C-alpha cells in the first residue's frame, strides 16, 4: 500500500483486469444528514454516476458487480454523482423510469442502503423537482436526492454540490430545455450554493472532507475541465483543505491530482454508456483513466482513504 499525498491507493483485481488506481453574505445552511459509521469509525461506500438507462449499455452488469463489491466491503451507502435518468431526467414523479432504471436494476442485497444523489445536466432536462420529491422516497426508501446537502459522519463529511446551474452554456442552449424552477436568478442561486458550502466546510471538524458534484473540475475526458467550477469552486476546496472532489459527467473513471494542493479529483461517471474514445492523457496530474463502464469504492478510516476503480 503506497502512501500517496496522504491517501493510500489500493490495488484491485476484477474480471482479470487490474484497475488499480491506483489510484459572505447571509449564511446559508445546507440540509445535513447524519450517517453512522461502523463501530470502529470506519466507513465504506460505492460511487456511481451517469447510469439510468433501464439496464441498457451494461448498466445491469455494472449493477451486478456493484452488488458483489458492496457485499465484500459491507458498504454503508452509495453515492450517485448525477445524470440519474437518461436521456431527459424524469417526466414527473410518476415516471416509470424511476423504477425501471433504479429499483429494478440495483437489486442486490448489499445495495439496499441509503443512496445520496445529486442532479446532473440530463436530470435538469426533465422535471428536476420530481427527483427531489418525497413520492419517490415512498416508492423506494433508498432515494434521497437533493440539490445541495451535507452528509456528516464521525470520520468524514461529504458535501454535495448542485453544479449544473453553474454552467453558462446550458442557459444559452437552443438545443435543450432545462427545468430551472428554483434556480433563477442564476447568480443568486450559485452564490448561495457556494456560501452554504463554505459555511459547512468552515464548521466541519472531521478528519476527511469530500466534495461531490456532477461536473468535473478536472477531467481528461470528452467534456474536460468545467471552467466555471475551476474559477468558483476550486478556490474554496483549496482554502478548506478538501481531500477529494468526486464527480461524474464524463463517462469514464479517472484520477487526477491538483497541481497546487493535495486535492485529488476522482471521476466516476461510468454507470452505463461509455467507450467514448476521447481522452487527453498528456496533461499534468493524470494518473488513471478508463474509458469503459464501471464504478468506484471508497474505504475510510481515520488515518487512510483507500480508493479502488472497478471496470468491465
Ligand atoms: C458491455 O461490456 C462488454 C465487456 O464486458 C463490452 O464488450 C461491450 O462493448 C459493452 N457494451 C456496451 C454497449 O458498452
PDB file of N, CA and C and ligand atoms in Angstrom, residues 57-58 275 293 312, ligand 1:
ATOM      1  N   UNK A  57     -26.830  -0.626 -22.028  1.00  0.00           N
ATOM      2  CA  UNK A  57     -25.425  -0.176 -22.081  1.00  0.00           C
ATOM      3  C   UNK A  57     -24.657  -0.696 -20.874  1.00  0.00           C
ATOM      4  N   UNK A  58     -24.898  -1.920 -20.517  1.00  0.00           N
ATOM      5  CA  UNK A  58     -24.189  -2.580 -19.411  1.00  0.00           C
ATOM      6  C   UNK A  58     -24.529  -2.009 -18.035  1.00  0.00           C
ATOM      7  N   UNK A 275     -17.219   4.211 -23.402  1.00  0.00           N
ATOM      8  CA  UNK A 275     -16.404   3.977 -24.603  1.00  0.00           C
ATOM      9  C   UNK A 275     -16.500   5.118 -25.589  1.00  0.00           C
ATOM     10  N   UNK A 293     -17.208   1.082 -18.851  1.00  0.00           N
ATOM     11  CA  UNK A 293     -18.139   1.099 -17.722  1.00  0.00           C
ATOM     12  C   UNK A 293     -17.466   0.687 -16.416  1.00  0.00           C
ATOM     13  N   UNK A 312     -15.442  -2.887 -16.390  1.00  0.00           N
ATOM     14  CA  UNK A 312     -15.780  -4.155 -17.044  1.00  0.00           C
ATOM     15  C   UNK A 312     -15.417  -4.131 -18.518  1.00  0.00           C
TER      16      UNK A 312
HETATM   17  C1  LIG B   1     -20.539  -4.139 -22.349  1.00  0.00           C
HETATM   18  O1  LIG B   1     -19.381  -4.700 -21.747  1.00  0.00           O
HETATM   19  C2  LIG B   1     -18.659  -5.571 -22.600  1.00  0.00           C
HETATM   20  C3  LIG B   1     -17.483  -6.093 -21.781  1.00  0.00           C
HETATM   21  O2  LIG B   1     -17.905  -6.733 -20.640  1.00  0.00           O
HETATM   22  C4  LIG B   1     -18.183  -4.867 -23.830  1.00  0.00           C
HETATM   23  O3  LIG B   1     -17.531  -5.756 -24.683  1.00  0.00           O
HETATM   24  C5  LIG B   1     -19.361  -4.207 -24.535  1.00  0.00           C
HETATM   25  O4  LIG B   1     -18.893  -3.421 -25.604  1.00  0.00           O
HETATM   26  C6  LIG B   1     -20.152  -3.350 -23.586  1.00  0.00           C
HETATM   27  N1  LIG B   1     -21.344  -2.834 -24.230  1.00  0.00           N
HETATM   28  C7  LIG B   1     -21.590  -1.542 -24.369  1.00  0.00           C
HETATM   29  C8  LIG B   1     -22.866  -1.183 -25.062  1.00  0.00           C
HETATM   30  O5  LIG B   1     -20.861  -0.649 -23.957  1.00  0.00           O
END
